[in-house]
Short mmCIF file of C-alpha atoms in Angstrom, two decimals:
data_model
loop_
_atom_site.label_atom_id
_atom_site.label_comp_id
_atom_site.label_asym_id
_atom_site.label_seq_id
_atom_site.Cartn_x
_atom_site.Cartn_y
_atom_site.Cartn_z
CA MET A 15 49.78 -9.34 -7.23
CA ASP A 16 47.45 -9.35 -4.26
CA PRO A 17 48.91 -7.12 -1.47
CA ASP A 18 48.31 -9.84 1.15
CA VAL A 19 50.23 -12.39 -0.95
CA LEU A 20 53.02 -9.89 -1.47
CA ASN A 21 53.21 -9.23 2.28
CA MET A 22 53.36 -12.97 2.91
CA PHE A 23 56.36 -13.33 0.59
CA VAL A 24 58.07 -10.35 2.23
CA ILE A 25 57.54 -11.81 5.73
CA ALA A 26 58.68 -15.26 4.62
CA GLY A 27 61.76 -13.81 2.95
CA GLY A 28 62.58 -11.78 6.04
CA THR A 29 62.12 -14.83 8.28
CA LEU A 30 64.56 -16.84 6.14
CA ALA A 31 67.01 -13.96 5.87
CA ILE A 32 67.44 -13.57 9.64
CA PRO A 33 68.98 -17.02 10.33
CA ILE A 34 71.05 -16.78 7.13
CA LEU A 35 72.44 -13.39 8.15
CA ALA A 36 73.03 -14.67 11.69
CA PHE A 37 74.96 -17.64 10.30
CA VAL A 38 77.07 -15.44 8.03
CA ALA A 39 77.76 -12.98 10.87
CA SER A 40 78.75 -15.82 13.21
CA PHE A 41 81.03 -17.32 10.55
CA LEU A 42 82.77 -14.02 9.90
CA LEU A 43 82.79 -12.45 13.36
CA TRP A 44 82.49 -15.28 15.90
CA PRO A 45 83.71 -18.51 14.29
CA SER A 46 84.44 -20.00 17.73
CA ALA A 47 80.74 -19.67 18.64
CA LEU A 48 79.84 -21.46 15.43
CA ILE A 49 82.18 -24.33 16.33
CA ARG A 50 80.53 -24.70 19.76
CA ILE A 51 77.09 -24.73 18.13
CA TYR A 52 78.33 -27.33 15.67
CA TYR A 53 79.36 -29.71 18.47
CA TRP A 54 76.12 -29.05 20.37
CA TYR A 55 74.07 -29.88 17.31
CA TRP A 56 76.14 -33.00 16.49
CA ARG A 57 75.75 -34.31 20.05
CA ARG A 58 71.98 -33.89 19.87
CA ALA A 59 71.79 -35.49 16.42
CA LEU A 60 73.68 -38.55 17.68
CA GLY A 61 71.70 -38.80 20.91
CA MET A 62 74.61 -37.98 23.23
CA GLN A 63 73.60 -36.36 26.52
CA VAL A 64 75.93 -34.23 28.66
CA ARG A 65 76.06 -34.84 32.40
CA TYR A 66 78.25 -33.96 35.39
CA ALA A 67 79.54 -36.19 38.19
CA ASN A 68 81.16 -35.04 41.43
CA TYR A 69 83.86 -36.71 43.50
CA ASP A 70 84.17 -34.63 46.69
CA ASP A 71 84.79 -31.11 45.31
CA TYR A 72 86.00 -32.35 41.91
CA GLN A 73 83.65 -32.21 38.92
CA PHE A 74 83.75 -34.43 35.84
CA CYS A 75 81.94 -33.53 32.62
CA TYR A 76 80.94 -36.37 30.30
CA SER A 77 78.55 -37.34 27.55
CA TYR A 78 76.82 -40.68 27.19
CA ARG A 79 74.39 -42.65 25.08
CA GLY A 80 72.50 -45.84 25.88
CA ARG A 81 72.38 -47.86 29.08
CA PRO A 82 74.48 -50.71 30.47
CA GLY A 83 73.36 -54.03 29.00
CA TYR A 84 74.64 -57.52 28.28
CA ARG A 85 77.47 -56.08 26.18
CA PRO A 86 80.30 -54.19 27.93
CA SER A 87 79.98 -50.45 28.32
CA ILE A 88 82.63 -48.42 26.45
CA LEU A 89 84.57 -45.58 28.10
CA MET A 90 86.54 -43.29 25.76
CA LEU A 91 89.53 -41.14 26.79
CA HIS A 92 90.55 -38.34 24.42
CA GLY A 93 94.01 -37.00 23.68
CA PHE A 94 96.03 -33.95 24.70
CA SER A 95 94.17 -30.60 24.45
CA ALA A 96 91.05 -32.26 22.96
CA HIS A 97 87.66 -32.92 24.61
CA LYS A 98 84.88 -35.51 24.79
CA ASP A 99 83.33 -34.37 21.49
CA MET A 100 86.33 -35.57 19.48
CA TRP A 101 84.74 -39.05 19.67
CA LEU A 102 81.53 -37.99 17.88
CA SER A 103 82.95 -39.00 14.49
CA ILE A 104 83.27 -42.58 15.81
CA VAL A 105 80.03 -42.54 17.82
CA LYS A 106 78.26 -41.95 14.51
CA PHE A 107 79.23 -45.47 13.38
CA LEU A 108 78.52 -47.31 16.65
CA PRO A 109 75.15 -49.01 17.41
CA LYS A 110 72.75 -46.90 19.43
CA ASN A 111 72.10 -49.73 21.87
CA LEU A 112 75.73 -49.72 23.03
CA HIS A 113 76.38 -47.89 26.30
CA LEU A 114 78.98 -45.22 25.44
CA VAL A 115 80.65 -42.78 27.82
CA CYS A 116 83.02 -39.99 26.68
CA VAL A 117 84.62 -38.00 29.51
CA ASP A 118 86.56 -34.74 29.49
CA MET A 119 90.02 -35.60 30.79
CA PRO A 120 91.34 -33.84 33.95
CA GLY A 121 91.61 -30.09 33.38
CA HIS A 122 89.95 -30.26 29.96
CA GLU A 123 86.70 -28.60 28.84
CA GLY A 124 84.03 -29.10 31.55
CA THR A 125 86.13 -31.17 33.99
CA THR A 126 87.73 -29.39 36.95
CA ARG A 127 91.06 -27.65 36.38
CA SER A 128 93.19 -27.04 39.45
CA ASP A 129 96.79 -25.90 39.88
CA LEU A 130 97.03 -28.38 42.76
CA ASP A 131 96.00 -31.40 40.69
CA ASP A 132 98.41 -34.14 39.63
CA TYR A 133 98.43 -34.18 35.82
CA SER A 134 100.99 -36.93 35.47
CA ILE A 135 99.72 -39.97 33.57
CA SER A 136 99.38 -41.92 36.82
CA GLY A 137 97.56 -38.98 38.42
CA GLN A 138 95.15 -38.79 35.50
CA ALA A 139 94.49 -42.55 35.69
CA LYS A 140 93.60 -42.10 39.35
CA ARG A 141 91.17 -39.31 38.48
CA ILE A 142 89.52 -41.43 35.79
CA HIS A 143 89.11 -44.23 38.33
CA GLN A 144 87.32 -41.74 40.60
CA PHE A 145 85.02 -40.85 37.71
CA VAL A 146 84.32 -44.53 37.00
CA GLU A 147 83.37 -45.05 40.64
CA CYS A 148 81.21 -41.91 40.62
CA ILE A 149 78.98 -43.16 37.82
CA ARG A 150 79.33 -46.81 38.94
CA LEU A 151 80.60 -47.81 35.52
CA ASN A 152 82.63 -50.63 37.04
CA ARG A 153 79.63 -52.55 38.33
CA ARG A 154 80.53 -54.76 35.39
CA PRO A 155 83.89 -54.80 33.59
CA PHE A 156 83.88 -52.30 30.71
CA HIS A 157 85.84 -51.80 27.50
CA LEU A 158 88.31 -48.91 27.71
CA VAL A 159 89.40 -46.89 24.66
CA GLY A 160 92.12 -44.23 24.67
CA THR A 161 93.94 -42.25 22.00
CA SER A 162 97.35 -40.51 22.20
CA MET A 163 97.66 -39.10 25.75
CA GLY A 164 94.37 -40.80 26.54
CA GLY A 165 95.86 -44.06 25.27
CA ASN A 166 98.74 -43.65 27.71
CA VAL A 167 96.26 -43.08 30.54
CA ALA A 168 94.09 -46.01 29.39
CA GLY A 169 97.04 -48.41 29.38
CA VAL A 170 98.15 -47.32 32.85
CA TYR A 171 94.53 -47.59 34.05
CA ALA A 172 94.34 -51.18 32.74
CA ALA A 173 97.52 -52.02 34.65
CA GLN A 174 96.51 -50.30 37.89
CA TYR A 175 92.80 -51.20 37.98
CA PRO A 176 92.60 -54.56 36.17
CA GLU A 177 89.35 -55.58 37.87
CA ASP A 178 87.50 -52.65 36.26
CA ILE A 179 87.95 -53.56 32.61
CA CYS A 180 87.40 -56.56 30.35
CA SER A 181 89.28 -55.32 27.27
CA LEU A 182 91.28 -52.40 25.94
CA THR A 183 91.73 -50.42 22.72
CA LEU A 184 94.81 -48.19 22.38
CA ILE A 185 94.86 -45.79 19.43
CA CYS A 186 98.31 -44.31 18.67
CA PRO A 187 99.06 -44.24 22.42
CA ALA A 188 101.77 -42.06 23.94
CA GLY A 189 104.07 -43.31 26.68
CA LEU A 190 106.37 -45.57 24.67
CA PRO A 191 110.06 -45.23 23.74
CA SER A 192 110.73 -45.07 20.01
CA ALA A 193 113.72 -46.10 17.94
CA ASN A 194 112.68 -43.65 15.19
CA ASP A 195 112.33 -39.90 15.61
CA THR A 196 109.08 -38.59 14.18
CA LYS A 197 108.68 -35.14 12.64
CA PHE A 198 107.14 -33.96 15.93
CA ILE A 199 110.05 -35.24 18.04
CA LYS A 200 112.53 -33.55 15.70
CA GLN A 201 110.63 -30.27 15.99
CA LEU A 202 110.66 -30.53 19.78
CA ARG A 203 114.39 -31.17 19.81
CA GLU A 204 115.01 -28.12 17.61
CA LEU A 205 112.87 -25.98 19.91
CA GLN A 206 114.76 -27.19 22.98
CA GLU A 207 118.10 -26.40 21.35
CA SER A 208 116.92 -22.90 20.45
CA GLU A 209 115.33 -22.49 23.91
CA ARG A 210 111.92 -21.81 22.35
CA ILE A 211 110.03 -24.59 24.09
CA ASP A 212 107.05 -22.21 24.47
CA ARG A 213 106.37 -22.77 20.74
CA ILE A 214 105.08 -26.33 21.12
CA PRO A 215 103.67 -27.52 17.76
CA LEU A 216 100.58 -29.04 19.43
CA ILE A 217 99.65 -25.71 21.06
CA PRO A 218 98.84 -23.29 18.22
CA SER A 219 98.23 -19.57 18.83
CA THR A 220 97.54 -18.43 15.25
CA PRO A 221 95.53 -19.79 12.30
CA GLU A 222 98.83 -20.54 10.53
CA GLU A 223 100.07 -22.59 13.50
CA MET A 224 96.71 -24.37 13.63
CA ALA A 225 97.06 -25.31 9.96
CA ASP A 226 100.59 -26.61 10.65
CA MET A 227 99.31 -28.69 13.56
CA LEU A 228 96.57 -30.24 11.41
CA LYS A 229 99.20 -31.15 8.79
CA LEU A 230 101.40 -32.67 11.48
CA CYS A 231 98.59 -34.78 12.95
CA SER A 232 96.86 -35.88 9.74
CA TYR A 233 97.98 -37.75 6.66
CA VAL A 234 94.77 -36.74 4.91
CA ARG A 235 94.96 -33.08 3.89
CA PHE A 236 91.76 -31.37 5.02
CA LYS A 237 90.93 -28.06 3.33
CA VAL A 238 89.97 -25.91 6.32
CA PRO A 239 88.73 -22.33 5.63
CA GLN A 240 90.68 -19.52 7.28
CA GLN A 241 87.69 -18.52 9.41
CA ILE A 242 87.34 -22.03 10.79
CA LEU A 243 91.06 -22.11 11.59
CA GLN A 244 90.60 -18.82 13.42
CA GLY A 245 87.63 -20.27 15.31
CA LEU A 246 89.63 -23.33 16.33
CA VAL A 247 92.43 -21.09 17.62
CA ASP A 248 90.00 -18.78 19.46
CA VAL A 249 88.50 -21.75 21.29
CA ARG A 250 91.96 -22.96 22.42
CA ILE A 251 93.82 -19.74 23.26
CA PRO A 252 92.21 -19.25 26.73
CA HIS A 253 93.50 -22.73 27.67
CA ASN A 254 96.99 -22.57 26.14
CA ASP A 255 98.78 -21.80 29.42
CA PHE A 256 97.23 -24.93 30.92
CA TYR A 257 98.12 -26.98 27.84
CA ARG A 258 101.76 -25.90 28.14
CA LYS A 259 101.85 -26.88 31.80
CA LEU A 260 100.17 -30.21 31.03
CA PHE A 261 102.51 -30.93 28.12
CA LEU A 262 105.60 -30.39 30.25
CA GLU A 263 104.05 -32.67 32.89
CA ILE A 264 103.37 -35.58 30.56
CA VAL A 265 106.76 -35.43 28.80
CA ASP A 266 108.57 -35.28 32.14
CA GLU A 267 110.53 -38.38 33.18
CA LYS A 268 107.71 -39.32 35.58
CA SER A 269 105.21 -39.79 32.73
CA ARG A 270 107.15 -39.95 29.44
CA HIS A 271 107.24 -43.76 29.31
CA SER A 272 104.37 -44.57 31.67
CA LEU A 273 102.67 -46.98 29.28
CA HIS A 274 105.94 -48.80 28.59
CA GLU A 275 106.60 -49.17 32.33
CA ASN A 276 103.12 -50.62 32.92
CA MET A 277 102.42 -52.66 29.79
CA SER A 278 103.67 -55.94 31.31
CA LYS A 279 100.87 -55.60 33.89
CA ILE A 280 98.15 -55.41 31.22
CA LYS A 281 96.42 -58.79 31.30
CA VAL A 282 93.19 -58.11 29.38
CA PRO A 283 92.74 -58.64 25.61
CA THR A 284 94.15 -55.54 23.94
CA GLN A 285 93.62 -53.98 20.54
CA VAL A 286 96.18 -51.54 19.11
CA ILE A 287 95.22 -49.27 16.19
CA TRP A 288 97.88 -47.04 14.63
CA GLY A 289 98.17 -44.83 11.56
CA LYS A 290 101.11 -45.98 9.45
CA GLN A 291 102.04 -42.38 8.56
CA ASP A 292 101.86 -41.06 12.14
CA GLN A 293 104.23 -38.07 12.37
CA VAL A 294 103.65 -37.49 16.10
CA LEU A 295 104.17 -40.94 17.66
CA ASP A 296 106.05 -43.55 15.66
CA VAL A 297 104.08 -46.58 14.48
CA SER A 298 106.84 -48.88 15.78
CA GLY A 299 105.17 -48.50 19.18
CA ALA A 300 102.57 -51.02 18.01
CA ASN A 301 105.21 -53.77 17.88
CA VAL A 302 106.50 -52.75 21.30
CA LEU A 303 103.03 -53.33 22.75
CA ALA A 304 102.46 -56.55 20.79
CA SER A 305 105.67 -58.04 22.16
CA ALA A 306 104.76 -57.27 25.79
CA ILE A 307 101.00 -57.89 26.00
CA PRO A 308 100.05 -61.59 25.69
CA ASP A 309 96.68 -61.17 23.96
CA CYS A 310 97.36 -58.21 21.65
CA HIS A 311 95.72 -57.56 18.27
CA VAL A 312 97.48 -54.95 16.10
CA TYR A 313 95.93 -53.04 13.19
CA ILE A 314 98.04 -50.64 11.12
CA LEU A 315 95.98 -48.28 8.96
CA GLU A 316 97.46 -47.28 5.61
CA ASN A 317 97.33 -43.65 4.49
CA CYS A 318 96.52 -42.49 8.01
CA GLY A 319 98.34 -40.25 10.46
CA HIS A 320 98.06 -39.60 14.19
CA SER A 321 94.45 -38.38 14.10
CA VAL A 322 93.01 -41.83 13.45
CA VAL A 323 89.69 -40.90 15.06
CA VAL A 324 89.19 -38.02 12.62
CA GLU A 325 90.77 -39.52 9.50
CA ARG A 326 89.31 -43.03 9.66
CA PRO A 327 86.29 -42.95 12.00
CA ARG A 328 84.22 -45.63 10.22
CA LYS A 329 87.17 -48.03 10.01
CA THR A 330 88.07 -47.42 13.66
CA ALA A 331 84.50 -47.99 14.82
CA ASN A 332 84.30 -51.21 12.79
CA LEU A 333 87.61 -52.47 14.22
CA ILE A 334 86.39 -51.87 17.77
CA LEU A 335 83.08 -53.65 17.07
CA GLU A 336 84.84 -56.59 15.40
CA PHE A 337 87.24 -56.86 18.33
CA LEU A 338 84.38 -56.90 20.85
CA ALA A 339 82.48 -59.45 18.76
CA LEU A 340 85.57 -61.67 18.61
CA LEU A 341 85.97 -61.53 22.40
CA HIS A 342 82.26 -62.28 22.90
CA SER A 343 82.53 -65.28 20.58
CA MET A 344 85.61 -66.55 22.44
CA ASP A 345 83.83 -66.21 25.78
CA ASN A 346 80.87 -68.22 24.47
CA ASN A 347 83.19 -70.96 23.19
CA LYS A 348 84.88 -71.18 26.59
CA LYS A 349 81.50 -71.52 28.33
CA GLN A 350 80.42 -74.27 25.96
CA ALA A 351 83.71 -76.19 26.22
#
């Protein structure tokens, strides 16, 4: 073989080997870095851009895609200990011409964390209102989406700032009393009785605890490699003290039933999506909301747990789009009548 050709193959092979070796090293040694790269790449692939907004000395981190248009903008509020990127699985199935905004909740990811901040559900709703005013999202009423803790905040927001929104989607929202104890509630009660409340199931510190949390939150059994579990834990551990403080704040009497206390004030069309096999928050909460909110549309997803956004992203995206289309059609009929 010609020496120049041989050298070309050697150089090409070496060039390919470097990123492969880097990937393998990252996977084995720094799985948390690989997870961050994964989210960065997914955001870019879906066209989501990260920005910051400041309210006095408070900073909000958010991602967005598209611009405000004739259809309502959509603001998405994530759940406890998550971040704005949890919505990427749904963003994938939403039209690119929709204006989408995903914000890191108070104290989470890139949004300011302060020991002096009010992390009650009402306090978080106030902070989200500040964010909305910062980016002038409420120049026109927008559609608000929230899941779990974010659903609790979204419902309270709809009650406290009704002029800001035109419609609401609540996905397995917290903040409601339940007649049935879920697996999660039973675990919490056992921990309280044994005075081991520091071992909250939603705040894992080991790969094994992370695997248990995924089983608790999902009906679908995802096969997650040990290294990825380790990476997920490594990303969370620096924030676990904050998560514990936040958890105790939102289960306190001041916030525990915030959505229930405010749901009679929700006057906009509301969509409720719940996983039938939710082991964290009982699906009976959907009926509680339906009985209190006049214009409430309930969708119970079979073979789905608490992590609706992860387990059924396409279905969830389609339900939101169908709901918005229905409301648009109803508005047109009213104008023509």
